[in-house]
XYZ file of C-alpha atoms in Angstrom:
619
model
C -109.197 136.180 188.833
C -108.844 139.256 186.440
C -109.314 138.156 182.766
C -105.802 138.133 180.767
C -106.480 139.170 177.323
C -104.514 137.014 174.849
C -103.577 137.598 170.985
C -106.112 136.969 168.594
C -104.617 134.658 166.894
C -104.080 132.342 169.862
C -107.928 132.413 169.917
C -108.409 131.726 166.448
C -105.869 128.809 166.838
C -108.366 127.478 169.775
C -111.297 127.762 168.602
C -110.244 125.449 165.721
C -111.591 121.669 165.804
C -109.067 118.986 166.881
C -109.268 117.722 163.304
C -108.438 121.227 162.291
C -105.745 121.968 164.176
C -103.932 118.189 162.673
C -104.829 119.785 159.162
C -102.486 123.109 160.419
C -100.199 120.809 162.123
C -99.328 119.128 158.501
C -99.126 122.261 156.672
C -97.125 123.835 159.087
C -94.794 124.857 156.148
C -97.653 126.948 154.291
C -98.786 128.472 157.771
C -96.446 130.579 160.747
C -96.339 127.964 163.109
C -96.520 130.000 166.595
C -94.187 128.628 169.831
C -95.664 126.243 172.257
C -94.591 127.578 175.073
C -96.067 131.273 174.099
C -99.409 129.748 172.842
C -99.521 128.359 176.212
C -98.903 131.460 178.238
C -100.879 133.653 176.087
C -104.589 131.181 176.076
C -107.466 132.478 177.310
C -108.549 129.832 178.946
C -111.824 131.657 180.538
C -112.943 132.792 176.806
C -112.255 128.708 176.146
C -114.519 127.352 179.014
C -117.538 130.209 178.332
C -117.472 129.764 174.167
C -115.758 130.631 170.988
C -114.988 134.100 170.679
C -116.325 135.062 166.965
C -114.095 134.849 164.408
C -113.079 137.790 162.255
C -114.343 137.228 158.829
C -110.894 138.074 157.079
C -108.780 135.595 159.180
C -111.992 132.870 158.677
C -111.163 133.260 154.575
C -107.547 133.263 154.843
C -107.887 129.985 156.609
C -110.345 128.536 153.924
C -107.994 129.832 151.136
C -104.808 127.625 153.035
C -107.572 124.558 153.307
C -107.861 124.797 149.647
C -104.871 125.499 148.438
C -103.239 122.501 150.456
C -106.081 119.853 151.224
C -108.144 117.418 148.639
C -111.741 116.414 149.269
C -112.051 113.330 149.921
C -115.485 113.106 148.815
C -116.535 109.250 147.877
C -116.795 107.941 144.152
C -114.567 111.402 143.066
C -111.547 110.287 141.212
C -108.279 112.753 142.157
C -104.629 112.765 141.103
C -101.756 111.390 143.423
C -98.041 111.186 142.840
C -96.445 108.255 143.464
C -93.726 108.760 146.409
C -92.401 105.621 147.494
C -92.451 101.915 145.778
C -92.224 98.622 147.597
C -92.278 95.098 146.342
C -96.012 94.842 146.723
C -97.881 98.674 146.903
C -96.886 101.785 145.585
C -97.637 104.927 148.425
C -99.683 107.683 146.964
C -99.618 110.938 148.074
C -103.083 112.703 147.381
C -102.452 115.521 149.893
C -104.619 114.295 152.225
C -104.146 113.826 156.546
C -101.554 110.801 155.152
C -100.582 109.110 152.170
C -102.652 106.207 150.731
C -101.341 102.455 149.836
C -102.494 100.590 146.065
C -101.542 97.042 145.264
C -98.856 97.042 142.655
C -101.616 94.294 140.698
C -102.932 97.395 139.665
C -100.370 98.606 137.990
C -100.015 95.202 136.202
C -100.394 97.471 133.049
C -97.915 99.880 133.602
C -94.639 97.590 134.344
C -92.431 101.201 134.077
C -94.620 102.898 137.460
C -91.859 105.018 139.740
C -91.944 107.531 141.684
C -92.372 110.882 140.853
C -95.329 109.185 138.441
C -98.701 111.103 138.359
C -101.665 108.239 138.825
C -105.577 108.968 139.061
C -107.210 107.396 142.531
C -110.154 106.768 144.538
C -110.539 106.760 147.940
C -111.222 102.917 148.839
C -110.798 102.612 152.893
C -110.574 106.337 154.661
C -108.569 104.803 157.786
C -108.108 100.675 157.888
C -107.137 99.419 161.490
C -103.999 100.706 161.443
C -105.232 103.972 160.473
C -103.714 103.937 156.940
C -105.984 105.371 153.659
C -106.402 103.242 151.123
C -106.869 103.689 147.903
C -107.890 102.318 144.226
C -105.776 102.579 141.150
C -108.156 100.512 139.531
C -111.260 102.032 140.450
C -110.531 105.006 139.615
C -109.443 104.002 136.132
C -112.959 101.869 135.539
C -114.382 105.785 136.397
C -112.818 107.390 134.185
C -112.108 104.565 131.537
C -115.449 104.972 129.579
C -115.273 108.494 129.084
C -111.291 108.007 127.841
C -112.621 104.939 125.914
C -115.387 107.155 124.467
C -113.274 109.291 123.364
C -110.580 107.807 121.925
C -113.291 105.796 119.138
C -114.642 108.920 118.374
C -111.137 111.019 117.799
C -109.720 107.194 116.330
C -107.159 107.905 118.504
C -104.073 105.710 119.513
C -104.867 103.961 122.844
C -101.991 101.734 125.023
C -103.356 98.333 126.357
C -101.977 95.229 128.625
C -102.480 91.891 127.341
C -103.800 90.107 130.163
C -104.374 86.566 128.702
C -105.764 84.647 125.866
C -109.703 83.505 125.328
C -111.519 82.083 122.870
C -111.313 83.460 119.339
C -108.622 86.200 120.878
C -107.130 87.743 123.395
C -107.935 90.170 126.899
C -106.713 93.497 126.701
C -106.755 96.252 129.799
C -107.222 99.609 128.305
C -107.729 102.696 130.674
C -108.654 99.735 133.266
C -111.260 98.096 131.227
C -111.426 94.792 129.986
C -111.377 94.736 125.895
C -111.374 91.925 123.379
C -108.942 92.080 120.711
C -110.118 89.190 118.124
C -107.413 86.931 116.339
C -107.797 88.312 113.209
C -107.393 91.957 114.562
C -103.615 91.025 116.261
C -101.814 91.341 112.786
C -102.533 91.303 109.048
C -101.241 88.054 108.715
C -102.747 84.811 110.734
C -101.376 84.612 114.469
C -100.380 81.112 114.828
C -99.150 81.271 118.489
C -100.983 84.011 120.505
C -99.026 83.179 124.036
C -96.377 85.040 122.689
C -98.461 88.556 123.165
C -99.285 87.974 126.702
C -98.125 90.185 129.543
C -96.860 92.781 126.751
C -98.284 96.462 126.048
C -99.308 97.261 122.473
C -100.845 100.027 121.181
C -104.573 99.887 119.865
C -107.137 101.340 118.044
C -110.969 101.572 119.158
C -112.891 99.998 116.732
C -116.121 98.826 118.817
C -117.990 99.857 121.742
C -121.148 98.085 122.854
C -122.554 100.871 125.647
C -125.671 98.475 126.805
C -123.487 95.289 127.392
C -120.315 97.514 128.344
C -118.123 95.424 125.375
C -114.880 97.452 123.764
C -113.300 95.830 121.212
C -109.766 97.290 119.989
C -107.798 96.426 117.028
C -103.661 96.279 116.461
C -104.197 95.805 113.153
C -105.855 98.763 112.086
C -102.859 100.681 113.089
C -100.488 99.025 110.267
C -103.476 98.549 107.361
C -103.132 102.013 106.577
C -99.233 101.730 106.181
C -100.160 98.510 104.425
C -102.869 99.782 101.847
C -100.092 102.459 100.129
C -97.845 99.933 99.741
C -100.284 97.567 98.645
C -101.432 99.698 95.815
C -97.554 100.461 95.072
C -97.214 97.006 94.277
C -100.513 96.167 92.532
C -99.908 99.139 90.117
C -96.056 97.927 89.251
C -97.375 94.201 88.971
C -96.932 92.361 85.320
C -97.146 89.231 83.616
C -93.948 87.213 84.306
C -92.464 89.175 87.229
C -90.326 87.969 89.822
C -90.788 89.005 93.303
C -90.291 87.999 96.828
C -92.582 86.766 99.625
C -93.548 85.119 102.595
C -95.789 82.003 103.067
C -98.546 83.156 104.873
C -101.146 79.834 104.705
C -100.899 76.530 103.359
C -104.079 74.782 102.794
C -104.765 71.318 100.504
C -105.290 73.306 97.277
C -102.171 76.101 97.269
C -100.102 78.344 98.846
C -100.739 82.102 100.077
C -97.669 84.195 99.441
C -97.437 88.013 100.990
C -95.898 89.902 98.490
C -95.677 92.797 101.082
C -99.391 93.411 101.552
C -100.889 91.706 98.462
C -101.520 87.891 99.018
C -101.196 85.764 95.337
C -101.633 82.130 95.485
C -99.641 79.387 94.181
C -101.646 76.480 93.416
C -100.558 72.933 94.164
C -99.733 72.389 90.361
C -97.322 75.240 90.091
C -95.393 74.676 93.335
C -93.121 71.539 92.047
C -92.930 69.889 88.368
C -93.261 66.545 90.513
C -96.572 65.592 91.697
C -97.071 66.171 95.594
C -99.733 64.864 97.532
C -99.510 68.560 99.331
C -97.841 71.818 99.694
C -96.352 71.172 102.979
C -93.822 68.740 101.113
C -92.537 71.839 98.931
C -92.814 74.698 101.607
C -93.398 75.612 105.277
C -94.912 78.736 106.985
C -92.907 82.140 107.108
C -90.715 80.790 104.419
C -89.409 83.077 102.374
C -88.867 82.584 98.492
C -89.134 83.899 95.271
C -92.337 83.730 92.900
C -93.625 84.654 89.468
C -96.662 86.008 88.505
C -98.576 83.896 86.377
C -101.478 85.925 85.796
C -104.224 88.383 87.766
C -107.560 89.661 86.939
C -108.830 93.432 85.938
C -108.640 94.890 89.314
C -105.344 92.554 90.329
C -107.468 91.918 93.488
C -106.662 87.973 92.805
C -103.102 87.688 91.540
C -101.656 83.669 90.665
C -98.522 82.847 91.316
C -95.902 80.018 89.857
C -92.939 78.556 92.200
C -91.730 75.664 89.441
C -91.699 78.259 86.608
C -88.475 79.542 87.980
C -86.926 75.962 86.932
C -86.442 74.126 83.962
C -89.060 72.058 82.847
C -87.922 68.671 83.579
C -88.689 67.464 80.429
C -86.576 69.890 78.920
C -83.385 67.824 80.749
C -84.831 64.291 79.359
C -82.029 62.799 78.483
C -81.722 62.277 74.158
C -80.386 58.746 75.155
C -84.037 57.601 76.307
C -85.519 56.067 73.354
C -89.313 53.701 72.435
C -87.948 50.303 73.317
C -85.945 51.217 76.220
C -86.282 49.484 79.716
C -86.399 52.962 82.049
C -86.900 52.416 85.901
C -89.577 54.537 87.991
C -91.721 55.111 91.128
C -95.382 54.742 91.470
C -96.735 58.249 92.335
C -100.490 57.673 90.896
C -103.020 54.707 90.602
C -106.235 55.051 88.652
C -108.470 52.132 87.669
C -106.776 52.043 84.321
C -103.445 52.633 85.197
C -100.455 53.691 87.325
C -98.071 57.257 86.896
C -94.623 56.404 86.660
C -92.051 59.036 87.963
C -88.853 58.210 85.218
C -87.171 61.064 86.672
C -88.309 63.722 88.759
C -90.996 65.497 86.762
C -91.108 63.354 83.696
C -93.629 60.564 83.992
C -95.093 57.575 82.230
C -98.743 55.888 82.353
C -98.802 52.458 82.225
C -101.595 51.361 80.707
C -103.921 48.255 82.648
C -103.649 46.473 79.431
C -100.133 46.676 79.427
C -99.533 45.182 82.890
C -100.200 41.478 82.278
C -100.595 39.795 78.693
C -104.013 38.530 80.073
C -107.013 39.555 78.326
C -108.874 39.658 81.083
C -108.396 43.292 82.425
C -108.165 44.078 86.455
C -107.649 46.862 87.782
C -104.409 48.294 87.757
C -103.869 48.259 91.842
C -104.416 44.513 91.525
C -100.622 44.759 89.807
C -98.659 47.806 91.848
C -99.229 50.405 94.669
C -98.062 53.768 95.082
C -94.160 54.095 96.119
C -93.220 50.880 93.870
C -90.602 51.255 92.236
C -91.275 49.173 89.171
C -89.270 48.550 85.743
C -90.884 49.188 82.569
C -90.569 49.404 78.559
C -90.965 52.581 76.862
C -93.531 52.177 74.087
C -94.336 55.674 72.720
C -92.474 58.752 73.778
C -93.323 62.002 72.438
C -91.203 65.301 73.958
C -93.342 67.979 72.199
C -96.376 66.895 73.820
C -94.585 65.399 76.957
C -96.203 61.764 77.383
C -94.379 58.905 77.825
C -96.517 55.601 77.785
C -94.855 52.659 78.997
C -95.619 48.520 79.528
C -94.683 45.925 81.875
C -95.404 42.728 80.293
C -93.249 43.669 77.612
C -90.958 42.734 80.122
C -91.618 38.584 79.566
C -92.262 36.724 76.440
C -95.629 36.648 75.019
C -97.521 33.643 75.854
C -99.370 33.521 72.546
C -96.219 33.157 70.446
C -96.035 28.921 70.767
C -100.073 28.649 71.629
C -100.729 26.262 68.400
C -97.994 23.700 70.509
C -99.369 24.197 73.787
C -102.619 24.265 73.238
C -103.688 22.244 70.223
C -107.301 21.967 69.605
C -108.526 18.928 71.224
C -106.071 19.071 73.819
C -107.112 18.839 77.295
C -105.879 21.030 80.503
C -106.917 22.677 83.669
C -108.075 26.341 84.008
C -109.025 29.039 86.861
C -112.406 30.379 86.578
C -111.929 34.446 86.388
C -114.789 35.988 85.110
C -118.781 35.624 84.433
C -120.616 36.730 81.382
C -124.339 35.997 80.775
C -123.242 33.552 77.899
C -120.291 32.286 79.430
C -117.360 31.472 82.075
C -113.871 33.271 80.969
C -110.976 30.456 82.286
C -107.452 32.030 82.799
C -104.677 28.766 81.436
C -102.049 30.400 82.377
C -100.892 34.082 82.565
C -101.856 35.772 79.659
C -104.034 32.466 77.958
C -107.483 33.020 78.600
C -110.305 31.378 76.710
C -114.043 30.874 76.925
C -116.611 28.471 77.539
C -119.951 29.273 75.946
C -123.037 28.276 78.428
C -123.976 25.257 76.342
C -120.286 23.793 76.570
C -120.725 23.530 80.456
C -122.775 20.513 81.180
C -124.268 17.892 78.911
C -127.247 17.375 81.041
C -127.966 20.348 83.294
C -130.316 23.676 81.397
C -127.527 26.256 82.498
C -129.267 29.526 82.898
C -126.094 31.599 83.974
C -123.060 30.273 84.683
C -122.708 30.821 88.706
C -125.530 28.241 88.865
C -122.503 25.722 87.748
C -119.626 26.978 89.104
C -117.780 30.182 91.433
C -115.051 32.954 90.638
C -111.426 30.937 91.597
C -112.892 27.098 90.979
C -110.860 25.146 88.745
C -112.146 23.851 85.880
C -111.187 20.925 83.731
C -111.525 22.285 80.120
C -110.805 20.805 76.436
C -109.845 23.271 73.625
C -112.186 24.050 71.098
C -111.558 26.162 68.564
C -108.403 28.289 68.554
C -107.909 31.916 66.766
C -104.289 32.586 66.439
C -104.442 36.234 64.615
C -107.622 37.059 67.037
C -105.648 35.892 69.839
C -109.200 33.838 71.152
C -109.764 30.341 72.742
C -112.931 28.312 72.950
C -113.031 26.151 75.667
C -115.596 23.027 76.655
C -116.082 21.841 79.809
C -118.579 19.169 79.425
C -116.420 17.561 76.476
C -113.908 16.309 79.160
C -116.491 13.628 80.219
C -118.615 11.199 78.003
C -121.870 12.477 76.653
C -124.015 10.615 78.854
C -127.374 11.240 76.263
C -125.591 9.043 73.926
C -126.430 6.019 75.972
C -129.681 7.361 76.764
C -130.890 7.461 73.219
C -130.741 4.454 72.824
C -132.224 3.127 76.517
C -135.131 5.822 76.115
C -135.618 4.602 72.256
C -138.808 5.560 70.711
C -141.726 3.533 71.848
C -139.574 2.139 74.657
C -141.982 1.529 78.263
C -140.095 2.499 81.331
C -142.192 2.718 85.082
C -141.460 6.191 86.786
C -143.863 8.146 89.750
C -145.596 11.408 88.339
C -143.038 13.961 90.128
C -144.891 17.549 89.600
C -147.927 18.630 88.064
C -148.011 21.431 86.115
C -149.943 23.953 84.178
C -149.858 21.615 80.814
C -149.305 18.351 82.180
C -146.885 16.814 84.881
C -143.014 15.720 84.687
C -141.393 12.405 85.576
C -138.123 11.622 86.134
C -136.615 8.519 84.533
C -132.731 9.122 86.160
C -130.652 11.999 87.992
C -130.429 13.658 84.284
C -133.261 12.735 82.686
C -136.757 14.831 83.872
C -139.581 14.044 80.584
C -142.806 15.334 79.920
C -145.975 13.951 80.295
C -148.946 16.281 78.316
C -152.290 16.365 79.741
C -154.056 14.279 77.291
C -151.470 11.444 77.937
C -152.135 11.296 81.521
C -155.597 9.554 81.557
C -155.804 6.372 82.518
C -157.878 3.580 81.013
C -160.807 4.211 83.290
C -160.962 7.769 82.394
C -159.404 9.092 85.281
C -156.192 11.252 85.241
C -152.846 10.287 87.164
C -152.022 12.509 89.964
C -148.994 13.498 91.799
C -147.431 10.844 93.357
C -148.966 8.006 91.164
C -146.562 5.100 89.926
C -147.196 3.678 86.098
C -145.923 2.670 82.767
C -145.075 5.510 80.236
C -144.375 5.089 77.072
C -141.752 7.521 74.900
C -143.048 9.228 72.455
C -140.497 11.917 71.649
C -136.784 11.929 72.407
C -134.658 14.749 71.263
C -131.039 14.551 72.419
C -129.859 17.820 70.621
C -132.502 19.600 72.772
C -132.642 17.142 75.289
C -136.036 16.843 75.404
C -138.042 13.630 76.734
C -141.985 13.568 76.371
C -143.924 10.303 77.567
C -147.395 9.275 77.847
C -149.167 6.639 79.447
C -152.414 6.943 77.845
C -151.017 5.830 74.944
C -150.100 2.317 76.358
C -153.873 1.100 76.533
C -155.012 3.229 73.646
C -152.321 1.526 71.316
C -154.511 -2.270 72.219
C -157.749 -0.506 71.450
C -156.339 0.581 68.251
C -155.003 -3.081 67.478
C -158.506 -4.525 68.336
C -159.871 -1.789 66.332
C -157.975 -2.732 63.531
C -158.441 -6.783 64.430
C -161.919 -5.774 64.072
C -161.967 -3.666 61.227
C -160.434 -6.315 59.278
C -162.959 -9.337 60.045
C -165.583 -6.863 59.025
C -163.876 -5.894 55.577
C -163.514 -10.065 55.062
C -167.077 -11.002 56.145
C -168.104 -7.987 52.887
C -165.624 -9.521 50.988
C -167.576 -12.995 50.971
C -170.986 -11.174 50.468
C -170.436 -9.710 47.558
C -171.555 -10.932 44.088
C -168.642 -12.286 41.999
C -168.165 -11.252 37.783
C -169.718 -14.050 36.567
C -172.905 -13.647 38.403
C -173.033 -10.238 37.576
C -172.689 -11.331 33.372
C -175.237 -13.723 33.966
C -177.415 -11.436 35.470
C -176.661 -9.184 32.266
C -177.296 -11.834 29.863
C -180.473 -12.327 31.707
C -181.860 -9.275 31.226
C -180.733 -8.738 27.757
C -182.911 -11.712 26.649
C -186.022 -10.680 28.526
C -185.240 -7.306 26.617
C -185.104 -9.106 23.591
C -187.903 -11.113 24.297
C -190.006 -8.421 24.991
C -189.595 -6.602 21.626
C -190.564 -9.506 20.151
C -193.551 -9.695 21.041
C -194.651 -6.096 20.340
């Protein structure tokens, strides 16, 4: 069959690829699409079986130049720009100018609530054909590409960057900017303290880059950066117009135990617990509550004005200011407890006027407690007024006032000699303090306890709360002092004893203790006496020992001191020294009868007188 010869362009249409010829297909509006029916008739199909005929290299750019002009590449991991064309309730359809249009979650555009069509949107190619033959692409993807470099940028021009709150973390909150993940700290949401963060989440706010961490990939953005510049000019507007006694408004911005922080408009002052009411609060939350607005004056600030203190009760009158005139010293006046202290108790008269009562001044007693052993805070109480002094605002007042004194008829109650019954109350290392009655207290000296017992200190005889049985003493009207006996209440049993354990008396008793000196004995329950270590020897030479039963013999008995010594050597030795004596006196008589009497002794004189006489004689 004779070759037909067909246009050239039919063979250039040919001898495209079947891919090719669906890229012409779709941009049959750029290109002169050529008649089916005439393509047909006109195809060499000969030149089609044997090879492409070569294509003229004019016709081969013009086609490249349409490629271009109308097609993408759809190279991987290259981010290109696609218009959105069509919005359901779950993807958004992208046209890219590719073979079809591509499909993206609308989860990526979580961000970017406002997304319609017409919108321009950066993507990457995710799936080329899925099994339905769709393209699929990444919104998100392609943002993470080209979020860095954006991100980058932005810190280093301190541009203004638009983020989505995705939820809150520790210490902050999760912001998407540009399709990366950034932390926006607490204290970088707002110049004042965020106390409920939910409130942010799921809305767009515009940020500032402050951070960027390249080797852990960490952005950190601030909102508050954006208004501290705003904030700085007016802050120095205000510091510059701020003086001594000035009223201005603010805004409670924290409350903590110690004061209030006020925002004056971007200078914080504090109000310390003090100045917040003229009453005493236990804290500021009772006077004021957060974002409260209210009106301050400036106390005082320092040089640079960087600490400013505030006042809140200043703008009132001083309460003692409105004391009534009427309240006068002797007046009963009726009050809350609002402070304890060991020794005494705040009374609120009126609200911002107060009173101390005094621990003395509670209970006529002069035995002082503590002043919560009388009241607790929130009593209301009734008092006297006993000094009052406006200029210097102190009020003192007393509650036993309230009831007679006891000491007023003490000489007829309590007569010296008379006897009663008492509460022990207090030790002392010479004594036992013994509560009457309510306000009557009086003392009993250590040696007035017992009349037998060596008292070293007075819990050895008795406990705090026992009752005593007690005679009076001495009594010191003026002083406003009792002294008490106990042991005078019962007969002195060493009274008796003096006279059993007389001087040279013998009594049998069982050595009870050795000791360093000697050894002890006792004679009776109160009675313990003292046996010396020379008087312990018995008549054979040998000492007694513990245990040992014999006569002793009193040698010393001191009932002021009560103090008993014995001996039982001195039992035998007394008969030696009686036979001693017995013999000492037969001897003296037995001399008496030997010696010469006065007449023998003149005759012996005469005697010799005449022999003297003689004598010379004879010479």
């Amino acid at each position: 069959m004779a070759e037909e010869k067909k246009p050239a362009d039919a063979v250039e249409t040919a001898t495209a690829t079947p891919e090719t010829a669906e890229v012409v297909q779709e941009t049959k509006e750029q290109a002169p699409v050529q008649d089916p029916q005439e393509f047909l008739e006109n195809f060499n199909w000969e030149k089609y079986e044997q090879g492409i005929e070569r294509v003229d290299d004019s016709k081969l750019k013009e086609f490249e130049e349409l490629v271009a002009e109308n097609f993408v590449d759809t190279a991987d991991e290259e981010v290109v720009t696609g218009t959105v064309v069509y919005i359901t309730d779950r993807e958004a359809i992208i046209d890219i100018n590719a073979k079809s249009e591509g499909v993206i979650s609308l989860n990526e555009f979580r961000y970017n609530p406002d997304l319609k069509v017409g919108d321009k949107v950066e993507v990457l190619i995710d799936i080329r054909e899925d099994k339905s033959g769709q393209l699929v692409l990444s919104h998100r993807k392609a943002r993470t590409i080209m979020a860095w470099d954006r991100v980058n940028a932005a810190h280093d021009k301190e541009e203004i960057v638009s983020g989505f709150v995705k939820c809150r973390t520790k210490g902050g909150m999760i912001v998407d900017v540009f399709g990366i993940e950034a932390f926006l700290p607490g204290s970088q949401i707002d110049v004042k303290p965020i106390r409920d963060y939910d409130q942010y989440v799921n809305k767009t706010m515009e940020f500032k880059v402050v951070k960027i961490n390249h080797e852990f990939k960490n952005v950190v953005v601030s909102h508050k950066a954006l208004i501290e510049a705003d904030i700085e000019e007016q802050k120095k507007e205000i510091i510059s117009q701020l003086e001594k006694g000035q009223v201005l408004e603010g805004v409670v911005k924290n409350i903590t135990s110690y004061g209030v922080f006020i925002d004056l408009g971007g200078v914080d002052g504090l109000v310390h617990i003090t100045d917040l009411s003229w009453s005493r609060i236990n804290h500021p939350n009772e006077v004021v509550e957060l974002d409260q607005k209210l009106n301050v004056v400036i106390l005082d600030f320092d040089e640079n004005k960087s600490r400013i203190q505030l006042g809140l009760k200043q703008l009132e009158k001083h309460p003692w200011e409105a004391l009534s005139d009427e309240i006068k010293i002797g007046d009963k006046v009726k009050g809350k407890v609002v402070v304890i202290a060991d020794y005494g108790a705040f009374i609120e008269v009126v609200e911002g006027v107060e009173g101390l009562i005094h621990v003395s001044e509670m209970s006529w007693s002069t035995h002082l407690r503590s002043a919560q052993d009388f009241v607790k805070v929130g009593d209301e109480v009734e008092a006297v007024v006993l000094t009052l002094d406006r200029e210097d605002r102190k009020m003192s007042l007393g509650i036993k006032q309230l009831t007679p004194d006891p000491w007023t008829d003490i000489t007829t109650k309590y007569p010296v000699g008379s006897k009663h019954s008492g509460i022990v109350r207090n030790f002392t290392n010479f004594g036992v303090f013994v509560e009457l009655e309510e306000g009557i207290d009086g003392l009993i000296y250590i040696s007035d306890l017992s009349w037998t017992k060596k008292v070293k200190h007075p819990s050895e005889f008795t406990n705090v709360g026992d009752t005593l049985e007690v005679e009076v003493l001495e009594l010191d009207v003026d002083g406003r002092k009792l002294s008490l006996g106990h042991k005078q209440t019962t007969e002195n049993p060493w009274d008796k004893y003096e006279t059993e354990f007389a001087l040279d008396t013998v009594h049998t008793a069982t050595i009870t203790e050795i000791v360093d000196k000697g050894a002890t004995i006792d004679f009776n329950e109160d009675i313990t006496a003292f046996i010396p270590q020379r008087h312990l020897e018995k008549e054979d030479g040998k000492k007694l020992t513990k245990g040992d039963e014999a006569e002793f013999k009193i040698i010393e008995f001191n009932k002021d001191f009560k103090r008993v010594v014995a001996s039982h050597t001195a039992i035998f030795r007394e008969e030696e020294q009686r036979n001693v004596k017995a013999a000492v006196k037969r001897q003296a008589a037995s001399a008496d009868e030997a010696k010469p009497t006065l007449g023998d002794a003149n005759d012996a004189l005469q005697a010799l007188k005449d022999k003297m006489e003689a004598d010379s004689k004879k010479k």
